[in-house]
């Protein structure tokens, strides 16, 4: 092997048997930053000019091949050479170029590989074009070269879903050519030696297999229906579906579309979300704090929430001990958990071996002392302070002193629960969202006495559960429900001022929420919020504006969809506007002497956004939320706020 040749700070190479072995080393994910593009273009020029070199392999350092274009460069002045320039040079090289995928190849990373003349991958490799998740389309040939390899319908599915394909699927689809069973570089050198002197297979020169327009419609229709006004999806479909035209024409269209979308508000919002997700678990003061080891999790209360948490924990490889009040209730809980696991098995999300392993790690009991083996106990019992305090006092006596106690309360004060225990430092809140095995958001509640390593453990467990943790301080409803309450209060002001529930819901859906607020309330049921309002009645500030419409509805038995009527009527299960609700609203307006006015969709959207953002500002000022972007993540992942709008704080920032 030759000495190392340095092409740039991030691209270097060695030569073996006349093959130039180029390594991209640009931590953390080998993104194709300006320096990488420069290094690669120099390496390509060197390979072309140097007669002793017969071919070139490109690989990445570390566990990623190339994670894509450098997202941090977006929005900055462009620096030559561009990624499409480099990729064009790869495809046009007169000597064979092999992509040796040591790990994940995403976005521009996969586009780079697609332009190589052959693609070999280690078993860890996975591929994808996730650009639509950033509000853009692939901008370096992905929409034109991928269909040349795998056909239009499969390319539409992969690109518009933005999903990652694992090695076996990538091989069977034809994205990758060979699995390296032995050393990746040895296999790449072997392949290059075989390729020398043979005609090169340039992806861009391949014909796109003719596709049935009905099939294209079928694949894209479902995805576009869920697009909620996002432009990138439709543009991606258009570009892929027209990939049979000459390559140059398709590439020029793709690049122009990419550049327009990259500079859009939608893309800026999704980039904000991308970085917010990576920022959220970075908590000041925890940098050098080790999490406690957690292998066994106890879950108290095996209702819907507890069962969902159990499924999530079993899926992450934890041993789970479920506790309920009686052996019968515990057994019922076990059946509910197994039922959820069986659904995963039936849908193919889980194989039989995985199912067997998960059920083997589950046990249930009605005896507190059986939780002695737990490293973490999460309670998901009835949301009542006395019930929770009683449980924590009992647990205090049977668990180890270093076992962590977490409460899943939504509205109670976890500091009060903690102070009833002997070691308040080991108590924190883990506020899951329902259904807990599906929803990604997890509010990690830092109580006034939570120890730093307990908080670090909460974050580590969240990560292993594949949740999106957001740290919140103690306040009624934490970050999410406090903003939700403010937003809901504003929606009720709007009702009283002149808008009707279906008009507010239509404005929200038009904005990008999957469902309007009143429809959501009907689905969840109105009785819990009603009970809370009744509890707060005595302490409510009499000078604060209070809208009684929801109370009137509940008093007439309109408790939501389960009761057959709520903000809407449900004849034959279909949500419809109910004149009786309109009459109740009008009567309340008349009682307060409000002259109803009409609101445009934009006005409704602005009032609700302002209410959310104002509450968000208050949470920041009070130190409950650490950063505005955390608030955005909570609203996007827990309350249906459209990700492509970036969240209420981004919108108003
Ligand atoms: N550009 C710049 N920074 C990136 C990046 C990218 N493409 N991808 C990841 N990073 C950064 C993250 O911000 C994070 O930085 P931090 O440590 O300062 O917070 C760091 O890399 C590590 O990221 P993760 O925590 O996500 O690391 P994982 O190991 O969990 O995941 C990954 C690695 C699967 C590569 C994941 O980071 C990922 O999905 N990245 C984005 C991939 C992507 O969207 N690529 C397409 C980019 S657009 C494009 O290529 C356009 C082209 O078509 C022209």
XYZ file of C-alpha atoms and ligand atoms in Angstrom:
707
model
C 0.000 0.000 0.000
C 1.277 3.513 -0.857
C 1.627 6.494 1.436
C -1.410 8.596 2.129
C -2.182 11.270 -0.463
C -4.124 14.196 0.968
C -6.584 15.823 -1.442
C -8.152 18.111 1.139
C -8.548 18.246 4.910
C -11.354 15.665 4.711
C -10.438 13.530 1.678
C -7.356 11.356 1.460
C -6.297 8.208 -0.377
C -3.875 5.335 -0.540
C -3.055 3.264 -3.594
C -3.178 -0.524 -3.642
C -2.589 -2.694 -6.747
C -3.168 0.354 -8.979
C -6.452 1.219 -7.256
C -6.942 4.627 -5.629
C -8.706 4.064 -2.287
C -10.359 7.348 -1.380
C -11.685 7.927 2.146
C -14.043 10.712 3.144
C -13.417 11.642 6.764
C -15.648 14.524 7.730
C -17.156 13.834 11.164
C -19.789 13.452 12.427
C -21.507 11.988 9.335
C -19.120 12.636 6.387
C -21.494 15.192 4.880
C -20.430 16.471 1.461
C -19.246 19.863 2.738
C -17.267 22.192 0.448
C -13.961 20.653 1.543
C -15.191 17.134 0.751
C -16.379 18.196 -2.689
C -13.026 19.869 -3.337
C -11.095 16.798 -2.169
C -13.194 14.443 -4.259
C -12.829 16.483 -7.416
C -9.057 16.597 -6.934
C -9.007 12.834 -6.353
C -11.026 12.272 -9.536
C -8.667 14.474 -11.551
C -5.708 12.589 -10.109
C -7.233 9.206 -10.955
C -7.990 10.313 -14.509
C -4.517 11.741 -15.126
C -2.350 9.146 -13.427
C -1.628 6.276 -15.851
C -0.651 3.850 -13.076
C -4.152 4.093 -11.592
C -6.690 1.720 -13.104
C -9.711 2.474 -10.902
C -10.974 4.193 -7.806
C -12.974 3.207 -4.716
C -14.761 5.709 -2.479
C -15.540 4.896 1.139
C -16.282 6.734 4.394
C -14.495 6.798 7.740
C -16.454 5.668 10.803
C -19.939 4.181 10.751
C -21.420 6.410 8.055
C -20.603 6.327 4.344
C -21.933 9.806 3.619
C -24.907 11.301 5.503
C -25.803 13.653 2.646
C -25.224 17.230 1.696
C -24.114 19.453 4.567
C -27.406 20.840 5.846
C -25.556 23.584 7.721
C -24.414 25.021 4.369
C -28.003 25.523 3.189
C -28.885 29.179 3.106
C -25.207 30.197 2.778
C -23.549 31.412 -0.460
C -22.754 28.403 -2.732
C -19.139 27.206 -2.892
C -17.791 25.480 -6.031
C -17.531 22.691 -6.947
C -21.167 21.806 -6.388
C -22.216 18.268 -5.538
C -23.821 17.712 -8.975
C -20.492 18.780 -10.578
C -18.563 16.215 -8.548
C -21.146 13.531 -9.192
C -21.092 14.193 -12.926
C -17.299 13.803 -12.895
C -17.600 10.463 -11.089
C -20.021 9.084 -13.645
C -17.975 10.416 -16.579
C -14.586 9.125 -15.362
C -12.963 6.898 -17.966
C -11.821 4.470 -15.259
C -14.174 2.421 -13.061
C -15.324 3.960 -9.776
C -16.755 1.732 -7.057
C -18.739 2.998 -4.072
C -17.710 0.977 -0.997
C -20.510 1.645 1.492
C -19.112 1.100 4.979
C -22.375 2.345 6.538
C -25.339 4.626 5.975
C -25.609 6.468 2.641
C -28.286 9.130 2.692
C -29.324 11.956 0.401
C -26.312 13.331 -1.462
C -24.345 10.345 -0.107
C -26.547 7.899 -1.949
C -26.618 10.161 -4.996
C -22.831 10.012 -5.035
C -22.971 6.214 -4.865
C -25.620 6.027 -7.595
C -23.224 7.767 -10.001
C -20.453 5.236 -9.305
C -20.142 2.369 -11.756
C -20.644 -0.337 -9.130
C -21.899 -0.342 -5.517
C -20.636 -2.709 -2.819
C -21.805 -2.528 0.781
C -20.928 -3.943 4.158
C -23.793 -5.659 6.052
C -24.288 -2.528 8.195
C -25.030 -0.324 5.207
C -28.421 1.246 4.648
C -29.596 3.730 2.078
C -32.228 6.394 1.577
C -33.110 9.706 -0.002
C -34.744 11.499 2.950
C -34.673 14.980 1.349
C -38.477 15.394 1.401
C -38.265 15.318 5.197
C -36.246 18.519 4.875
C -38.784 20.068 2.512
C -36.596 19.575 -0.565
C -36.162 17.048 -3.366
C -32.907 15.190 -3.973
C -30.732 17.760 -5.737
C -27.811 15.774 -7.116
C -29.406 13.259 -9.457
C -31.432 11.109 -7.064
C -34.751 11.598 -8.829
C -33.157 10.771 -12.200
C -30.655 8.001 -11.442
C -32.652 5.999 -8.900
C -35.537 5.258 -11.321
C -32.945 4.162 -13.893
C -31.866 1.473 -11.431
C -35.106 0.425 -9.739
C -37.960 1.750 -11.878
C -40.332 4.658 -11.403
C -42.884 3.206 -8.887
C -40.226 1.914 -6.468
C -38.290 5.194 -6.731
C -41.430 7.226 -6.007
C -42.172 5.115 -2.952
C -38.640 5.361 -1.554
C -38.116 9.064 -2.251
C -41.538 10.363 -1.201
C -41.542 8.329 2.007
C -37.951 9.404 2.739
C -37.534 6.061 4.461
C -34.322 4.120 4.926
C -33.864 0.758 3.175
C -31.714 -1.838 4.907
C -29.043 -3.787 3.069
C -31.152 -6.761 1.912
C -33.894 -4.580 0.487
C -31.355 -2.275 -1.167
C -29.750 -5.315 -2.824
C -33.015 -6.866 -3.957
C -34.305 -3.554 -5.331
C -31.078 -3.166 -7.325
C -29.817 -0.017 -5.606
C -26.725 -1.913 -4.500
C -24.863 -4.505 -6.553
C -22.985 -6.633 -4.042
C -22.808 -7.443 -0.345
C -19.261 -7.591 0.993
C -19.184 -10.787 3.037
C -15.497 -10.249 3.825
C -13.392 -7.072 4.113
C -15.178 -4.292 2.233
C -12.038 -2.749 0.725
C -10.659 -6.131 -0.392
C -13.969 -6.870 -2.109
C -13.990 -3.404 -3.719
C -10.427 -3.860 -5.051
C -11.358 -7.259 -6.418
C -14.393 -5.837 -8.165
C -12.372 -2.952 -9.630
C -9.769 -5.314 -11.017
C -12.532 -7.288 -12.714
C -14.131 -4.101 -14.060
C -10.875 -2.798 -15.589
C -11.124 -2.831 -19.362
C -14.837 -3.747 -19.430
C -17.479 -1.242 -20.630
C -18.552 0.903 -17.693
C -22.161 0.787 -16.528
C -23.051 4.460 -16.174
C -26.361 4.753 -14.337
C -27.256 7.942 -16.203
C -27.009 6.108 -19.524
C -29.495 3.393 -18.545
C -33.037 3.556 -19.880
C -35.867 3.995 -17.384
C -38.104 0.907 -17.458
C -41.537 1.814 -18.823
C -44.035 2.165 -15.982
C -47.783 1.802 -15.900
C -49.339 5.232 -15.164
C -52.041 3.545 -13.064
C -49.382 1.980 -10.870
C -47.602 5.344 -10.536
C -50.885 6.941 -9.531
C -51.500 4.195 -6.967
C -48.084 4.540 -5.334
C -48.045 8.338 -5.271
C -51.738 8.962 -4.550
C -51.635 7.602 -1.007
C -48.516 9.525 -0.087
C -49.694 12.791 -1.615
C -53.012 12.540 0.224
C -51.033 12.809 3.448
C -48.849 15.679 2.180
C -50.949 18.336 3.960
C -49.884 21.030 1.519
C -46.166 20.210 1.449
C -44.675 21.058 -1.926
C -41.628 18.780 -1.933
C -43.618 15.541 -2.237
C -45.519 16.573 -5.341
C -42.355 17.950 -6.931
C -40.470 14.726 -6.225
C -43.234 12.679 -7.858
C -43.246 14.965 -10.891
C -39.467 14.693 -11.339
C -39.339 10.914 -10.950
C -42.355 10.326 -13.178
C -40.645 12.318 -15.957
C -37.227 10.664 -15.565
C -37.492 8.927 -18.955
C -36.484 12.200 -20.669
C -32.804 12.885 -21.525
C -30.650 12.840 -18.379
C -29.354 16.407 -18.771
C -32.854 17.797 -19.039
C -34.055 15.886 -15.982
C -31.003 16.877 -13.930
C -31.409 20.562 -14.795
C -35.081 20.480 -13.793
C -34.235 18.614 -10.580
C -31.517 21.105 -9.617
C -33.710 24.141 -10.275
C -36.535 22.587 -8.233
C -34.120 21.685 -5.435
C -32.750 25.238 -5.249
C -36.215 26.823 -5.195
C -37.433 24.469 -2.480
C -34.229 24.778 -0.454
C -34.837 28.493 -0.088
C -38.505 28.074 0.867
C -40.054 28.735 4.264
C -41.164 25.089 4.391
C -37.577 23.813 4.036
C -36.302 26.319 6.615
C -38.993 25.068 9.011
C -38.078 21.410 8.509
C -34.356 22.154 8.909
C -35.234 23.906 12.161
C -37.045 20.733 13.273
C -34.084 18.537 12.225
C -31.620 20.488 14.343
C -34.140 20.952 17.173
C -34.458 17.156 17.471
C -30.706 16.820 17.833
C -30.476 19.695 20.277
C -33.247 18.692 22.658
C -31.452 16.058 24.714
C -28.422 18.298 25.275
C -28.996 19.549 28.791
C -26.665 22.051 30.406
C -24.963 20.511 33.408
C -25.379 16.901 32.268
C -22.358 16.808 29.937
C -20.201 14.740 32.302
C -22.953 12.950 34.195
C -23.293 9.178 33.722
C -26.740 7.628 33.505
C -27.515 4.804 35.916
C -27.728 1.341 34.313
C -31.322 0.291 33.628
C -32.216 -3.241 32.624
C -35.486 -3.929 34.428
C -38.420 -1.540 34.386
C -41.426 -1.796 36.672
C -44.710 -0.388 35.411
C -47.502 0.316 37.885
C -51.001 0.416 36.466
C -51.535 -1.723 33.387
C -54.348 0.227 31.765
C -54.011 1.706 28.283
C -51.099 3.962 29.174
C -49.187 1.429 31.284
C -49.605 -1.269 28.624
C -48.346 1.074 25.916
C -45.289 1.932 28.007
C -44.690 -1.781 28.606
C -44.807 -2.541 24.862
C -42.374 0.268 24.197
C -40.006 -0.976 26.933
C -40.184 -4.607 25.780
C -39.461 -3.490 22.212
C -36.335 -1.714 23.457
C -35.049 -4.880 25.110
C -35.927 -4.129 28.741
C -37.238 -6.706 31.179
C -40.658 -5.521 32.340
C -42.505 -6.261 35.581
C -46.075 -4.983 35.522
C -47.914 -4.232 38.764
C -51.635 -3.814 39.208
C -53.994 -3.804 42.189
C -55.241 -7.397 42.056
C -53.989 -10.596 40.386
C -57.005 -10.374 38.045
C -56.185 -6.797 37.021
C -52.532 -7.734 36.552
C -53.516 -10.687 34.359
C -55.824 -8.450 32.327
C -52.925 -6.041 31.886
C -50.699 -8.882 30.717
C -53.316 -9.869 28.152
C -53.582 -6.292 26.932
C -49.795 -6.051 26.497
C -49.642 -9.409 24.692
C -52.530 -8.251 22.496
C -50.538 -5.194 21.419
C -47.442 -7.328 20.784
C -49.565 -9.732 18.708
C -50.682 -6.829 16.549
C -47.029 -6.064 15.820
C -46.511 -9.718 14.946
C -49.553 -9.829 12.648
C -48.531 -6.639 10.832
C -45.003 -7.942 10.255
C -43.412 -5.203 12.358
C -42.178 -7.980 14.625
C -41.044 -11.532 13.783
C -41.902 -14.630 15.811
C -38.475 -14.808 17.476
C -38.735 -11.160 18.552
C -42.271 -11.714 19.832
C -41.166 -14.758 21.845
C -38.223 -12.848 23.305
C -40.433 -9.939 24.320
C -43.114 -12.045 25.975
C -40.394 -13.966 27.844
C -39.168 -10.680 29.332
C -42.622 -9.778 30.656
C -44.094 -10.720 34.020
C -46.984 -9.262 36.011
C -47.845 -9.195 39.681
C -50.140 -7.694 42.292
C -47.422 -7.739 44.982
C -45.386 -4.547 45.507
C -42.344 -6.481 46.722
C -41.991 -8.138 43.287
C -40.704 -4.795 41.995
C -37.561 -5.139 44.154
C -35.528 -6.155 41.088
C -36.355 -2.989 39.144
C -33.859 -0.275 38.221
C -36.645 2.113 37.253
C -40.333 2.090 38.175
C -42.812 4.108 36.116
C -46.251 4.681 37.546
C -49.208 5.067 35.184
C -52.029 4.766 37.709
C -55.138 6.956 38.020
C -54.184 10.671 37.892
C -55.031 11.446 41.514
C -52.541 12.881 43.987
C -53.523 10.664 46.929
C -53.414 7.500 44.816
C -49.960 8.348 43.495
C -48.544 9.405 46.869
C -49.819 6.202 48.456
C -48.209 4.127 45.713
C -44.837 5.910 45.943
C -44.794 5.509 49.736
C -45.417 1.783 49.348
C -42.754 1.470 46.651
C -40.288 3.379 48.818
C -40.338 0.445 51.223
C -39.708 -2.337 48.691
C -37.371 -0.996 46.020
C -33.601 -0.468 46.259
C -32.485 3.023 47.384
C -30.911 3.653 43.954
C -33.975 2.631 41.964
C -35.497 5.546 40.068
C -39.168 6.417 40.487
C -40.989 8.080 37.614
C -44.489 9.454 37.527
C -46.469 9.661 34.319
C -48.801 12.327 35.673
C -50.179 14.836 33.156
C -51.433 17.551 35.472
C -50.455 16.810 39.087
C -47.453 18.386 40.731
C -44.639 15.777 40.742
C -42.784 17.781 43.408
C -45.618 16.958 45.805
C -45.373 13.280 44.875
C -41.568 13.347 45.291
C -41.660 15.050 48.664
C -43.834 12.259 50.038
C -40.967 9.790 49.436
C -37.821 9.159 51.424
C -35.448 10.010 48.531
C -36.997 12.799 46.430
C -33.770 13.036 44.431
C -34.602 9.802 42.663
C -38.002 10.985 41.470
C -38.702 12.489 38.049
C -41.617 12.678 35.660
C -41.802 10.663 32.454
C -44.864 12.000 30.702
C -45.740 9.660 27.836
C -48.330 10.501 25.222
C -51.071 8.081 24.318
C -50.768 5.550 22.727
C -47.419 5.294 24.468
C -46.029 2.594 22.186
C -46.701 4.778 19.130
C -46.179 8.417 20.117
C -42.549 9.604 19.957
C -42.818 12.509 22.355
C -41.756 12.033 25.969
C -41.705 14.961 28.385
C -38.961 14.333 30.929
C -39.957 16.303 33.998
C -37.154 17.674 36.138
C -38.563 18.073 39.640
C -37.024 20.549 42.064
C -34.942 17.799 43.709
C -34.310 15.401 40.816
C -30.642 14.338 40.930
C -28.623 15.041 37.774
C -27.837 11.364 37.172
C -31.540 10.549 37.552
C -32.355 13.094 34.852
C -29.535 11.717 32.680
C -31.005 8.235 33.158
C -34.447 9.454 32.111
C -32.936 10.827 28.902
C -30.925 7.662 28.248
C -33.995 5.462 28.745
C -35.994 7.738 26.430
C -33.347 7.372 23.756
C -33.311 3.580 24.077
C -37.114 3.599 23.852
C -36.600 5.542 20.581
C -38.610 8.425 21.962
C -38.014 12.118 21.468
C -37.324 13.442 24.979
C -37.958 17.073 25.887
C -36.944 18.223 29.361
C -39.506 20.349 31.181
C -39.669 21.946 34.590
C -42.653 21.606 36.900
C -45.746 23.587 36.011
C -49.356 22.569 35.619
C -49.565 20.581 32.378
C -45.782 20.865 31.748
C -44.872 22.318 28.360
C -47.398 20.597 26.123
C -50.621 20.714 28.078
C -49.949 24.251 29.219
C -49.683 25.461 25.657
C -52.598 23.263 24.697
C -54.725 24.879 27.428
C -53.813 28.367 26.203
C -54.610 27.409 22.635
C -57.866 25.842 23.628
C -58.806 28.869 25.736
C -58.181 31.112 22.727
C -60.298 28.816 20.534
C -63.136 29.173 23.047
C -62.729 32.975 23.006
C -63.057 32.771 19.237
C -66.256 30.740 19.652
C -67.729 33.361 21.886
C -66.538 36.158 19.593
C -68.263 34.718 16.541
C -66.529 31.687 14.999
C -68.152 28.244 15.018
C -66.353 24.986 15.927
C -66.275 23.716 12.354
C -64.902 27.052 11.111
C -62.067 26.936 13.635
C -61.379 23.297 12.804
C -61.343 24.040 9.070
C -58.832 26.861 9.638
C -56.576 24.512 11.619
C -56.784 21.748 9.014
C -56.091 24.277 6.295
C -52.982 25.291 8.233
C -51.818 21.659 8.289
C -53.127 20.087 11.511
C -54.382 16.557 10.740
C -57.569 17.324 12.664
C -59.207 20.416 14.145
C -59.172 21.126 17.885
C -62.884 20.541 18.514
C -62.868 17.286 16.572
C -59.855 16.174 18.628
C -61.631 17.122 21.863
C -64.654 15.093 20.815
C -62.437 12.106 20.122
C -60.659 12.348 23.468
C -63.883 13.008 25.409
C -64.850 16.220 27.175
C -65.383 14.927 30.707
C -61.804 15.076 32.058
C -61.383 18.750 31.142
C -64.875 19.433 32.542
C -63.933 17.834 35.855
C -60.751 19.936 35.960
C -62.688 23.119 35.290
C -65.092 22.259 38.111
C -62.166 21.610 40.480
C -60.612 24.965 39.580
C -63.905 26.856 39.887
C -63.293 27.980 43.482
C -59.813 29.370 42.806
C -60.491 30.937 39.396
C -59.726 34.650 39.050
C -63.202 36.199 38.706
C -61.801 39.004 36.534
C -60.276 36.607 34.008
C -62.309 35.928 30.881
C -64.046 32.569 31.129
C -66.119 30.964 28.373
C -68.887 28.698 29.638
C -69.862 27.097 26.324
C -67.990 23.836 26.983
C -69.657 23.551 30.414
C -73.114 24.018 28.856
C -72.338 21.264 26.354
C -71.204 18.839 29.056
C -74.227 19.644 31.245
C -76.504 18.462 28.433
C -74.632 15.161 28.228
C -72.577 16.099 25.168
C -69.358 14.452 26.341
C -67.779 13.795 22.943
C -67.843 11.119 20.292
C -68.192 8.229 22.772
C -71.479 9.703 23.992
C -72.610 10.187 20.385
C -72.400 13.982 20.527
C -70.079 16.731 21.645
C -68.924 19.747 19.656
C -70.394 17.898 16.699
C -73.179 15.355 16.175
C -72.295 11.849 14.966
C -75.231 10.350 13.073
C -74.005 6.957 11.741
C -70.606 7.781 13.240
C -70.080 10.648 10.774
C -68.971 13.996 12.188
C -71.536 16.698 11.332
C -72.230 20.269 12.330
C -75.023 20.302 14.938
C -77.513 23.224 15.021
C -78.071 22.519 18.727
C -74.407 23.355 19.421
C -74.739 26.527 17.368
C -77.810 27.417 19.448
C -75.925 26.869 22.729
C -73.065 29.064 21.479
C -75.467 31.790 20.351
C -77.301 31.707 23.687
C -74.015 32.142 25.574
C -73.011 35.048 23.341
C -76.399 36.672 23.920
C -76.055 36.173 27.683
C -72.760 38.082 27.659
C -73.995 40.650 25.152
C -71.355 39.686 22.574
C -72.121 40.850 19.039
C -70.811 37.988 16.914
C -68.421 38.915 14.121
C -66.991 36.742 11.372
C -63.387 35.621 11.154
C -61.314 34.710 8.117
C -59.284 31.488 8.215
C -56.090 33.530 8.448
C -57.415 35.520 11.411
C -58.344 32.322 13.237
C -54.928 30.824 12.501
C -53.111 33.958 13.661
C -55.059 34.234 16.909
C -54.398 30.625 17.799
C -50.726 30.836 16.828
C -50.299 34.009 18.867
C -51.857 32.333 21.895
C -49.527 29.333 21.601
C -46.440 31.484 21.091
C -47.318 33.805 23.995
C -47.677 30.825 26.334
C -44.387 29.484 24.952
C -42.682 32.788 25.783
C -44.054 32.558 29.315
C -42.663 29.024 29.672
C -39.240 30.257 28.564
C -39.364 33.235 30.924
C -40.276 30.943 33.818
C -37.444 28.551 32.937
C -39.840 25.644 32.396
C -38.612 25.099 28.827
C -34.901 25.445 28.075
C -35.247 26.594 24.477
C -37.914 27.725 22.049
C -37.170 24.815 19.714
C -38.058 22.332 22.503
C -41.524 23.891 22.615
C -41.854 23.490 18.856
C -40.947 19.799 19.119
C -43.565 19.238 21.810
C -46.306 20.829 19.730
C -45.288 18.980 16.555
C -44.891 15.555 18.133
C -47.644 15.642 20.723
C -50.362 17.937 19.386
C -50.427 17.598 15.594
C -48.737 20.915 14.799
C -47.532 20.560 11.181
C -43.758 19.945 11.096
C -43.417 21.834 7.827
C -44.504 24.988 9.645
C -41.696 24.537 12.184
C -43.765 24.956 15.361
C -45.421 27.989 16.987
C -42.178 29.535 18.235
C -40.511 29.222 14.826
C -43.591 30.721 13.155
C -43.624 33.689 15.479
C -39.850 34.001 15.942
N -25.470 17.865 7.421
C -24.946 18.473 8.502
N -24.955 17.949 9.740
C -25.508 16.731 9.882
C -26.083 16.045 8.802
C -26.040 16.649 7.517
N -26.534 16.052 6.423
N -26.580 14.866 9.255
C -26.311 14.821 10.566
N -25.672 15.952 10.955
C -25.172 16.279 12.296
C -26.290 16.430 13.320
O -26.794 17.729 13.322
C -25.565 16.066 14.607
O -24.828 17.199 14.971
P -24.551 17.522 16.525
O -23.767 16.366 17.057
O -23.811 18.801 16.486
O -25.912 17.645 17.144
C -24.566 14.999 14.172
O -24.446 15.142 12.751
C -25.006 13.586 14.473
O -26.320 13.387 13.949
P -27.319 12.329 14.603
O -27.446 12.618 16.051
O -28.534 12.347 13.764
O -26.479 10.989 14.406
P -26.984 9.508 14.177
O -25.756 8.684 14.208
O -28.101 9.203 15.099
O -27.586 9.486 12.698
C -27.680 9.969 10.335
C -26.768 9.671 11.566
C -28.526 8.737 10.032
C -26.759 10.291 9.170
C -28.596 11.162 10.696
O -27.804 12.203 11.201
C -29.388 11.712 9.546
O -30.417 11.180 9.208
N -28.892 12.804 8.947
C -29.607 13.527 7.912
C -29.592 12.798 6.624
C -30.205 13.642 5.551
O -31.270 14.187 5.669
N -29.493 13.711 4.415
C -29.955 14.480 3.307
C -29.373 15.834 3.373
S -29.970 16.868 2.081
C -29.116 16.357 0.722
O -28.356 15.429 0.781
C -29.369 17.145 -0.527
C -28.826 16.480 -1.740
O -29.842 15.790 -2.399
C -28.234 17.480 -2.681
